[in-house]
mmCIF file of C-alpha atoms in Angstrom:
data_model
loop_
_atom_site.group_PDB
_atom_site.id
_atom_site.type_symbol
_atom_site.label_atom_id
_atom_site.label_comp_id
_atom_site.label_asym_id
_atom_site.label_seq_id
_atom_site.Cartn_x
_atom_site.Cartn_y
_atom_site.Cartn_z
ATOM 1 C CA UNK A 1 61.656 -107.339 198.125
ATOM 2 C CA UNK A 2 64.228 -109.400 199.790
ATOM 3 C CA UNK A 3 62.560 -111.841 197.686
ATOM 4 C CA UNK A 4 61.888 -110.553 194.372
ATOM 5 C CA UNK A 5 65.864 -109.718 194.679
ATOM 6 C CA UNK A 6 66.922 -112.967 195.130
ATOM 7 C CA UNK A 7 64.948 -114.519 192.389
ATOM 8 C CA UNK A 8 66.121 -111.903 189.925
ATOM 9 C CA UNK A 9 70.115 -112.782 190.708
ATOM 10 C CA UNK A 10 69.682 -116.182 190.363
ATOM 11 C CA UNK A 11 68.628 -115.173 186.591
ATOM 12 C CA UNK A 12 71.958 -113.452 186.091
ATOM 13 C CA UNK A 13 73.312 -113.696 181.846
ATOM 14 C CA UNK A 14 71.990 -112.358 179.073
ATOM 15 C CA UNK A 15 68.993 -113.864 176.869
ATOM 16 C CA UNK A 16 69.172 -114.781 173.903
ATOM 17 C CA UNK A 17 65.983 -117.172 173.585
ATOM 18 C CA UNK A 18 62.084 -116.951 173.820
ATOM 19 C CA UNK A 19 60.715 -117.810 176.876
ATOM 20 C CA UNK A 20 56.962 -118.839 177.711
ATOM 21 C CA UNK A 21 54.967 -115.698 179.010
ATOM 22 C CA UNK A 22 53.547 -115.860 182.076
ATOM 23 C CA UNK A 23 49.764 -115.997 181.053
ATOM 24 C CA UNK A 24 47.139 -113.363 182.275
ATOM 25 C CA UNK A 25 49.692 -110.711 183.943
ATOM 26 C CA UNK A 26 46.296 -108.287 184.867
ATOM 27 C CA UNK A 27 44.843 -111.172 186.785
ATOM 28 C CA UNK A 28 47.826 -111.787 188.327
ATOM 29 C CA UNK A 29 48.588 -108.292 189.520
ATOM 30 C CA UNK A 30 45.092 -108.115 190.314
ATOM 31 C CA UNK A 31 44.883 -110.877 192.424
ATOM 32 C CA UNK A 32 48.461 -110.056 194.093
ATOM 33 C CA UNK A 33 47.678 -106.630 194.773
ATOM 34 C CA UNK A 34 50.211 -104.696 193.333
ATOM 35 C CA UNK A 35 52.855 -104.774 190.549
ATOM 36 C CA UNK A 36 56.124 -105.680 190.122
ATOM 37 C CA UNK A 37 58.626 -104.200 188.400
ATOM 38 C CA UNK A 38 61.794 -104.424 187.547
ATOM 39 C CA UNK A 39 64.069 -101.093 187.640
ATOM 40 C CA UNK A 40 67.711 -100.062 187.484
ATOM 41 C CA UNK A 41 70.257 -101.021 190.582
ATOM 42 C CA UNK A 42 70.197 -97.412 190.803
ATOM 43 C CA UNK A 43 70.753 -94.169 188.119
ATOM 44 C CA UNK A 44 69.765 -90.820 189.504
ATOM 45 C CA UNK A 45 67.012 -88.554 188.012
ATOM 46 C CA UNK A 46 65.596 -92.495 186.325
ATOM 47 C CA UNK A 47 65.329 -94.943 189.320
ATOM 48 C CA UNK A 48 67.150 -94.441 192.902
ATOM 49 C CA UNK A 49 66.492 -95.707 196.904
ATOM 50 C CA UNK A 50 66.560 -92.398 198.891
ATOM 51 C CA UNK A 51 68.458 -92.399 202.407
ATOM 52 C CA UNK A 52 64.608 -93.848 204.018
ATOM 53 C CA UNK A 53 64.491 -96.413 201.067
ATOM 54 C CA UNK A 54 61.949 -94.641 199.067
ATOM 55 C CA UNK A 55 62.009 -94.939 195.353
ATOM 56 C CA UNK A 56 61.588 -92.186 192.755
ATOM 57 C CA UNK A 57 62.617 -90.875 189.934
ATOM 58 C CA UNK A 58 61.331 -90.954 186.232
ATOM 59 C CA UNK A 59 61.047 -95.021 185.474
ATOM 60 C CA UNK A 60 60.113 -95.157 188.884
ATOM 61 C CA UNK A 61 57.311 -93.022 188.570
ATOM 62 C CA UNK A 62 55.989 -95.190 185.216
ATOM 63 C CA UNK A 63 55.487 -97.822 187.142
ATOM 64 C CA UNK A 64 53.143 -96.050 189.900
ATOM 65 C CA UNK A 65 51.223 -94.951 186.583
ATOM 66 C CA UNK A 66 50.749 -98.642 186.314
ATOM 67 C CA UNK A 67 49.216 -99.455 189.368
ATOM 68 C CA UNK A 68 47.573 -96.593 189.325
ATOM 69 C CA UNK A 69 45.613 -97.335 186.022
ATOM 70 C CA UNK A 70 45.174 -101.438 187.296
ATOM 71 C CA UNK A 71 44.785 -100.734 191.318
ATOM 72 C CA UNK A 72 43.889 -97.179 191.736
ATOM 73 C CA UNK A 73 47.012 -96.263 194.083
ATOM 74 C CA UNK A 74 50.732 -95.624 192.889
ATOM 75 C CA UNK A 75 51.953 -97.307 195.722
ATOM 76 C CA UNK A 76 50.873 -100.276 195.321
ATOM 77 C CA UNK A 77 54.849 -101.278 193.362
ATOM 78 C CA UNK A 78 56.952 -103.460 194.590
ATOM 79 C CA UNK A 79 60.700 -102.468 192.345
ATOM 80 C CA UNK A 80 63.250 -105.080 191.803
ATOM 81 C CA UNK A 81 66.442 -103.500 191.017
ATOM 82 C CA UNK A 82 67.408 -105.669 188.275
ATOM 83 C CA UNK A 83 71.044 -105.527 186.648
ATOM 84 C CA UNK A 84 71.875 -105.343 183.219
ATOM 85 C CA UNK A 85 72.541 -109.085 182.600
ATOM 86 C CA UNK A 86 69.231 -110.052 185.076
ATOM 87 C CA UNK A 87 66.996 -107.475 183.249
ATOM 88 C CA UNK A 88 65.461 -109.900 180.493
ATOM 89 C CA UNK A 89 65.092 -112.910 181.814
ATOM 90 C CA UNK A 90 63.606 -111.550 184.914
ATOM 91 C CA UNK A 91 60.990 -110.153 183.367
ATOM 92 C CA UNK A 92 60.791 -112.982 180.429
ATOM 93 C CA UNK A 93 60.303 -115.548 183.610
ATOM 94 C CA UNK A 94 57.608 -113.841 185.352
ATOM 95 C CA UNK A 95 59.831 -112.232 188.419
ATOM 96 C CA UNK A 96 58.532 -109.047 187.274
ATOM 97 C CA UNK A 97 55.675 -107.937 185.422
ATOM 98 C CA UNK A 98 57.137 -105.090 183.422
ATOM 99 C CA UNK A 99 60.566 -103.619 182.680
ATOM 100 C CA UNK A 100 61.370 -99.534 183.526
ATOM 101 C CA UNK A 101 64.703 -99.605 183.458
ATOM 102 C CA UNK A 102 66.449 -97.070 180.674
ATOM 103 C CA UNK A 103 66.469 -99.898 178.521
ATOM 104 C CA UNK A 104 67.052 -99.362 173.956
ATOM 105 C CA UNK A 105 64.229 -100.473 172.037
ATOM 106 C CA UNK A 106 65.842 -103.035 169.297
ATOM 107 C CA UNK A 107 65.207 -104.926 166.783
ATOM 108 C CA UNK A 108 66.518 -107.942 168.180
ATOM 109 C CA UNK A 109 64.790 -107.301 171.546
ATOM 110 C CA UNK A 110 61.608 -106.880 170.800
ATOM 111 C CA UNK A 111 61.533 -109.886 167.944
ATOM 112 C CA UNK A 112 64.067 -112.429 169.716
ATOM 113 C CA UNK A 113 64.036 -112.589 173.165
ATOM 114 C CA UNK A 114 60.134 -113.039 174.040
ATOM 115 C CA UNK A 115 59.332 -109.180 174.925
ATOM 116 C CA UNK A 116 58.033 -106.214 173.699
ATOM 117 C CA UNK A 117 58.115 -102.611 173.648
ATOM 118 C CA UNK A 118 54.968 -100.618 174.484
ATOM 119 C CA UNK A 119 56.797 -97.447 173.035
ATOM 120 C CA UNK A 120 59.243 -95.262 173.620
ATOM 121 C CA UNK A 121 59.412 -92.967 176.744
ATOM 122 C CA UNK A 122 62.594 -91.029 176.301
ATOM 123 C CA UNK A 123 64.098 -90.272 173.352
ATOM 124 C CA UNK A 124 67.972 -90.890 173.742
ATOM 125 C CA UNK A 125 71.365 -90.882 172.989
ATOM 126 C CA UNK A 126 75.062 -92.357 173.956
ATOM 127 C CA UNK A 127 76.889 -89.670 174.700
ATOM 128 C CA UNK A 128 80.572 -88.916 176.123
ATOM 129 C CA UNK A 129 81.708 -87.913 179.500
ATOM 130 C CA UNK A 130 85.384 -86.713 180.178
ATOM 131 C CA UNK A 131 87.384 -84.783 182.885
ATOM 132 C CA UNK A 132 87.650 -81.567 181.884
ATOM 133 C CA UNK A 133 91.390 -80.517 182.673
ATOM 134 C CA UNK A 134 91.846 -82.807 180.070
ATOM 135 C CA UNK A 135 91.229 -79.991 177.619
ATOM 136 C CA UNK A 136 89.133 -82.200 174.771
ATOM 137 C CA UNK A 137 85.970 -80.706 173.532
ATOM 138 C CA UNK A 138 84.892 -82.893 170.763
ATOM 139 C CA UNK A 139 84.545 -87.664 170.528
ATOM 140 C CA UNK A 140 86.948 -86.926 167.687
ATOM 141 C CA UNK A 141 90.008 -86.118 169.817
ATOM 142 C CA UNK A 142 89.360 -88.910 171.492
ATOM 143 C CA UNK A 143 91.708 -90.783 169.799
ATOM 144 C CA UNK A 144 94.156 -93.553 171.987
ATOM 145 C CA UNK A 145 91.517 -92.851 175.452
ATOM 146 C CA UNK A 146 90.924 -95.593 177.349
ATOM 147 C CA UNK A 147 86.910 -96.049 177.367
ATOM 148 C CA UNK A 148 84.383 -97.480 180.095
ATOM 149 C CA UNK A 149 81.037 -99.046 178.981
ATOM 150 C CA UNK A 150 78.755 -101.137 180.614
ATOM 151 C CA UNK A 151 78.896 -104.846 180.047
ATOM 152 C CA UNK A 152 75.417 -106.362 178.056
ATOM 153 C CA UNK A 153 74.237 -103.065 176.847
ATOM 154 C CA UNK A 154 73.779 -101.450 172.745
ATOM 155 C CA UNK A 155 76.740 -99.209 173.950
ATOM 156 C CA UNK A 156 79.837 -101.308 173.108
ATOM 157 C CA UNK A 157 78.778 -101.641 169.553
ATOM 158 C CA UNK A 158 77.966 -98.027 169.702
ATOM 159 C CA UNK A 159 81.519 -97.329 170.719
ATOM 160 C CA UNK A 160 83.540 -99.566 168.346
ATOM 161 C CA UNK A 161 81.077 -98.477 165.489
ATOM 162 C CA UNK A 162 82.026 -94.924 166.430
ATOM 163 C CA UNK A 163 85.283 -94.731 166.687
ATOM 164 C CA UNK A 164 85.881 -97.318 163.465
ATOM 165 C CA UNK A 165 83.676 -95.434 161.657
ATOM 166 C CA UNK A 166 86.323 -92.327 162.556
ATOM 167 C CA UNK A 167 89.302 -93.966 162.356
ATOM 168 C CA UNK A 168 90.118 -93.453 165.764
ATOM 169 C CA UNK A 169 91.538 -96.070 168.309
ATOM 170 C CA UNK A 170 91.031 -96.583 171.196
ATOM 171 C CA UNK A 171 91.188 -99.127 174.181
ATOM 172 C CA UNK A 172 87.936 -100.735 175.589
ATOM 173 C CA UNK A 173 87.051 -101.260 179.495
ATOM 174 C CA UNK A 174 83.823 -103.209 179.830
ATOM 175 C CA UNK A 175 82.635 -103.288 183.531
ATOM 176 C CA UNK A 176 79.232 -104.988 184.653
ATOM 177 C CA UNK A 177 77.732 -102.266 186.645
ATOM 178 C CA UNK A 178 77.184 -98.749 186.561
ATOM 179 C CA UNK A 179 78.975 -98.224 189.736
ATOM 180 C CA UNK A 180 81.547 -99.981 188.817
ATOM 181 C CA UNK A 181 82.283 -97.503 185.700
ATOM 182 C CA UNK A 182 81.765 -94.352 188.645
ATOM 183 C CA UNK A 183 84.570 -95.954 190.433
ATOM 184 C CA UNK A 184 86.836 -96.552 187.435
ATOM 185 C CA UNK A 185 86.555 -93.204 186.614
ATOM 186 C CA UNK A 186 86.846 -91.629 189.113
ATOM 187 C CA UNK A 187 89.683 -92.912 189.748
ATOM 188 C CA UNK A 188 91.200 -92.842 186.750
ATOM 189 C CA UNK A 189 91.472 -95.989 185.474
ATOM 190 C CA UNK A 190 89.400 -94.771 182.114
ATOM 191 C CA UNK A 191 89.850 -91.176 180.491
ATOM 192 C CA UNK A 192 86.256 -91.712 178.697
ATOM 193 C CA UNK A 193 82.338 -92.407 180.274
ATOM 194 C CA UNK A 194 80.546 -93.228 177.601
ATOM 195 C CA UNK A 195 76.774 -94.690 177.469
ATOM 196 C CA UNK A 196 73.417 -92.809 177.131
ATOM 197 C CA UNK A 197 73.872 -88.731 177.518
ATOM 198 C CA UNK A 198 70.526 -89.208 180.246
ATOM 199 C CA UNK A 199 72.619 -91.586 182.299
ATOM 200 C CA UNK A 200 75.695 -89.353 182.515
ATOM 201 C CA UNK A 201 74.077 -86.489 183.420
ATOM 202 C CA UNK A 202 72.859 -88.785 185.980
ATOM 203 C CA UNK A 203 76.316 -90.620 186.978
ATOM 204 C CA UNK A 204 77.950 -87.524 187.273
ATOM 205 C CA UNK A 205 76.716 -86.407 190.443
ATOM 206 C CA UNK A 206 77.746 -89.345 192.242
ATOM 207 C CA UNK A 207 81.368 -88.680 191.117
ATOM 208 C CA UNK A 208 83.706 -86.511 193.772
ATOM 209 C CA UNK A 209 83.502 -83.788 192.025
ATOM 210 C CA UNK A 210 80.734 -83.450 189.542
ATOM 211 C CA UNK A 211 82.053 -80.021 188.501
ATOM 212 C CA UNK A 212 85.271 -81.502 187.282
ATOM 213 C CA UNK A 213 83.497 -82.680 184.764
ATOM 214 C CA UNK A 214 81.978 -82.327 181.342
ATOM 215 C CA UNK A 215 79.782 -84.263 178.615
ATOM 216 C CA UNK A 216 81.078 -83.522 175.104
ATOM 217 C CA UNK A 217 78.449 -82.480 172.356
ATOM 218 C CA UNK A 218 78.402 -85.703 169.978
ATOM 219 C CA UNK A 219 75.535 -87.864 170.035
ATOM 220 C CA UNK A 220 76.427 -90.637 168.356
ATOM 221 C CA UNK A 221 73.178 -93.324 168.220
ATOM 222 C CA UNK A 222 69.272 -93.243 168.717
ATOM 223 C CA UNK A 223 68.439 -94.531 171.955
ATOM 224 C CA UNK A 224 64.523 -94.759 172.019
ATOM 225 C CA UNK A 225 64.237 -96.131 176.164
ATOM 226 C CA UNK A 226 61.318 -97.661 176.546
ATOM 227 C CA UNK A 227 59.098 -100.268 179.241
ATOM 228 C CA UNK A 228 58.824 -103.937 178.176
ATOM 229 C CA UNK A 229 56.912 -106.168 178.852
ATOM 230 C CA UNK A 230 56.522 -110.488 178.020
ATOM 231 C CA UNK A 231 55.840 -111.078 174.734
ATOM 232 C CA UNK A 232 51.981 -113.405 174.621
ATOM 233 C CA UNK A 233 50.234 -111.210 177.213
ATOM 234 C CA UNK A 234 48.369 -108.903 174.634
ATOM 235 C CA UNK A 235 45.802 -107.407 177.417
ATOM 236 C CA UNK A 236 48.956 -106.775 179.228
ATOM 237 C CA UNK A 237 50.429 -104.897 176.902
ATOM 238 C CA UNK A 238 47.735 -103.190 176.362
ATOM 239 C CA UNK A 239 47.712 -101.460 179.701
ATOM 240 C CA UNK A 240 50.839 -100.432 180.135
ATOM 241 C CA UNK A 241 50.965 -98.910 176.275
ATOM 242 C CA UNK A 242 48.064 -97.070 176.710
ATOM 243 C CA UNK A 243 49.359 -95.883 180.485
ATOM 244 C CA UNK A 244 52.167 -94.362 178.552
ATOM 245 C CA UNK A 245 49.675 -92.850 175.779
ATOM 246 C CA UNK A 246 47.500 -91.588 178.644
ATOM 247 C CA UNK A 247 50.663 -89.762 180.413
ATOM 248 C CA UNK A 248 51.120 -88.186 176.877
ATOM 249 C CA UNK A 249 47.446 -87.302 176.151
ATOM 250 C CA UNK A 250 47.122 -86.044 179.403
ATOM 251 C CA UNK A 251 49.669 -83.409 178.702
ATOM 252 C CA UNK A 252 48.307 -82.675 175.512
ATOM 253 C CA UNK A 253 44.996 -81.749 176.550
ATOM 254 C CA UNK A 254 46.645 -79.644 179.962
ATOM 255 C CA UNK A 255 45.141 -82.060 182.414
ATOM 256 C CA UNK A 256 47.759 -81.928 185.341
ATOM 257 C CA UNK A 257 47.609 -83.884 188.983
ATOM 258 C CA UNK A 258 46.442 -80.068 190.099
ATOM 259 C CA UNK A 259 43.275 -79.410 187.567
ATOM 260 C CA UNK A 260 42.648 -83.376 187.034
ATOM 261 C CA UNK A 261 39.844 -83.649 189.772
ATOM 262 C CA UNK A 262 38.013 -79.948 188.141
ATOM 263 C CA UNK A 263 38.513 -81.881 184.716
ATOM 264 C CA UNK A 264 35.768 -84.471 185.993
ATOM 265 C CA UNK A 265 33.003 -81.342 185.205
ATOM 266 C CA UNK A 266 34.999 -79.943 181.941
ATOM 267 C CA UNK A 267 32.469 -79.162 179.503
ATOM 268 C CA UNK A 268 35.204 -80.346 176.438
ATOM 269 C CA UNK A 269 34.497 -83.685 174.847
ATOM 270 C CA UNK A 270 37.849 -84.761 174.846
ATOM 271 C CA UNK A 271 38.781 -84.223 178.469
ATOM 272 C CA UNK A 272 35.323 -85.527 179.509
ATOM 273 C CA UNK A 273 36.049 -89.005 177.585
ATOM 274 C CA UNK A 274 40.247 -89.112 178.361
ATOM 275 C CA UNK A 275 39.079 -89.179 181.958
ATOM 276 C CA UNK A 276 36.418 -91.940 181.963
ATOM 277 C CA UNK A 277 33.384 -89.592 182.539
ATOM 278 C CA UNK A 278 32.322 -90.621 179.068
ATOM 279 C CA UNK A 279 32.917 -93.404 176.821
ATOM 280 C CA UNK A 280 34.291 -97.059 177.464
ATOM 281 C CA UNK A 281 38.267 -96.670 177.331
ATOM 282 C CA UNK A 282 38.873 -97.993 180.479
ATOM 283 C CA UNK A 283 36.243 -101.000 179.852
ATOM 284 C CA UNK A 284 38.408 -101.942 176.898
ATOM 285 C CA UNK A 285 40.576 -102.886 178.684
ATOM 286 C CA UNK A 286 39.677 -104.586 181.137
ATOM 287 C CA UNK A 287 40.268 -101.093 183.899
ATOM 288 C CA UNK A 288 38.185 -99.119 185.482
ATOM 289 C CA UNK A 289 36.071 -96.284 183.135
ATOM 290 C CA UNK A 290 38.628 -93.354 185.378
ATOM 291 C CA UNK A 291 42.151 -94.966 184.591
ATOM 292 C CA UNK A 292 43.484 -92.168 183.015
ATOM 293 C CA UNK A 293 41.503 -89.934 185.785
ATOM 294 C CA UNK A 294 43.691 -91.959 188.620
ATOM 295 C CA UNK A 295 46.783 -91.733 186.413
ATOM 296 C CA UNK A 296 47.147 -87.714 186.355
ATOM 297 C CA UNK A 297 45.018 -87.106 189.520
ATOM 298 C CA UNK A 298 47.629 -89.779 191.601
ATOM 299 C CA UNK A 299 51.174 -89.138 189.282
ATOM 300 C CA UNK A 300 50.539 -86.234 186.711
ATOM 301 C CA UNK A 301 50.999 -86.131 183.089
ATOM 302 C CA UNK A 302 54.414 -86.641 181.697
ATOM 303 C CA UNK A 303 55.503 -83.181 181.128
ATOM 304 C CA UNK A 304 55.417 -82.853 185.269
ATOM 305 C CA UNK A 305 57.052 -86.717 184.999
ATOM 306 C CA UNK A 306 59.748 -85.208 183.552
ATOM 307 C CA UNK A 307 60.179 -81.847 185.003
ATOM 308 C CA UNK A 308 60.607 -83.267 188.252
ATOM 309 C CA UNK A 309 62.955 -86.122 187.725
ATOM 310 C CA UNK A 310 64.640 -84.931 185.236
ATOM 311 C CA UNK A 311 63.972 -81.473 183.892
ATOM 312 C CA UNK A 312 65.136 -78.229 185.277
ATOM 313 C CA UNK A 313 62.958 -78.514 188.606
ATOM 314 C CA UNK A 314 65.962 -81.903 189.638
ATOM 315 C CA UNK A 315 69.101 -81.765 189.969
ATOM 316 C CA UNK A 316 70.389 -82.928 186.455
ATOM 317 C CA UNK A 317 68.740 -80.306 184.910
ATOM 318 C CA UNK A 318 68.737 -81.777 180.973
ATOM 319 C CA UNK A 319 66.629 -79.787 178.524
ATOM 320 C CA UNK A 320 63.619 -81.061 177.611
ATOM 321 C CA UNK A 321 64.913 -81.368 173.593
ATOM 322 C CA UNK A 322 63.372 -83.932 171.507
ATOM 323 C CA UNK A 323 61.543 -85.737 173.989
ATOM 324 C CA UNK A 324 59.001 -82.330 173.643
ATOM 325 C CA UNK A 325 55.283 -83.346 172.362
ATOM 326 C CA UNK A 326 54.689 -83.015 168.832
ATOM 327 C CA UNK A 327 53.027 -79.476 169.032
ATOM 328 C CA UNK A 328 55.886 -78.494 170.609
ATOM 329 C CA UNK A 329 58.535 -79.202 168.171
ATOM 330 C CA UNK A 330 59.148 -82.450 169.796
ATOM 331 C CA UNK A 331 58.770 -86.207 169.015
ATOM 332 C CA UNK A 332 56.261 -87.049 171.579
ATOM 333 C CA UNK A 333 52.830 -88.422 170.569
ATOM 334 C CA UNK A 334 50.026 -89.995 171.499
ATOM 335 C CA UNK A 335 47.174 -91.617 169.128
ATOM 336 C CA UNK A 336 43.608 -90.918 170.327
ATOM 337 C CA UNK A 337 42.092 -91.917 173.361
ATOM 338 C CA UNK A 338 38.792 -92.958 172.033
#
């Protein structure tokens, strides 16, 4: 872990150009025996270590799902905490095999810096958090406020655009880490904390008195968050992409961590094909025929991941909203696994 973290730290700085990809990531992962996954430096619900140093969270579970698909064991993952400055360079250089770190999918990132997003794992949007005692119930009442945002994120430009469009004045306070923002916000250095709404709910738990703060109702941007891999590595791209789709398809089929074993003897052809009892889905990806079974039986489906890390069973208690499946009124949709 320390070796990977040291290497990642040396890569600090924003990536502005494509870097040659590390070829055959699947072969490298199999030879190494672990998936090296770039995650955040600590955001509750998404990726954070507990007191014993064990990592938990929604993004962590996705890394574990990839390890289950490729190696048959969700625990064969090495987690590398990365700052916003380090994340893209660490992925491009091969320091990590996969980035699962609350990162917004944009054109410039997908086309201009040598990485590819495999899909959207969480539909988010930028929001604002304030202290309740300032009596503000709308972002449209924030004129003149000091606003804390994290350096090197889409948040900075979104904030400038929103205040400009609504003819509001503000003073930006740009800080290079989420923990730095929490300290500044908690001590009154800024009036407003702005980032993705999901992260606001997570970061609020770190404040001295979380109940004294509220997230305002406005969502001012589209922030489709997704895992990313290097370009020019199609085999690995397909594996990580179809791991995401398998999590969604499992929920739609009603296959859970608890009933996956029983599903192996199901008479439903879609479930039999999904779990690898029939067909060649795994072979086409270069994986075990039962790769999807390994994912769900060891990690769970998308809904289970969401509920335990972000939903009502978690400390964050975020409403699933547009992250429901397409047939439940949401945006989450997987192409057929056939």
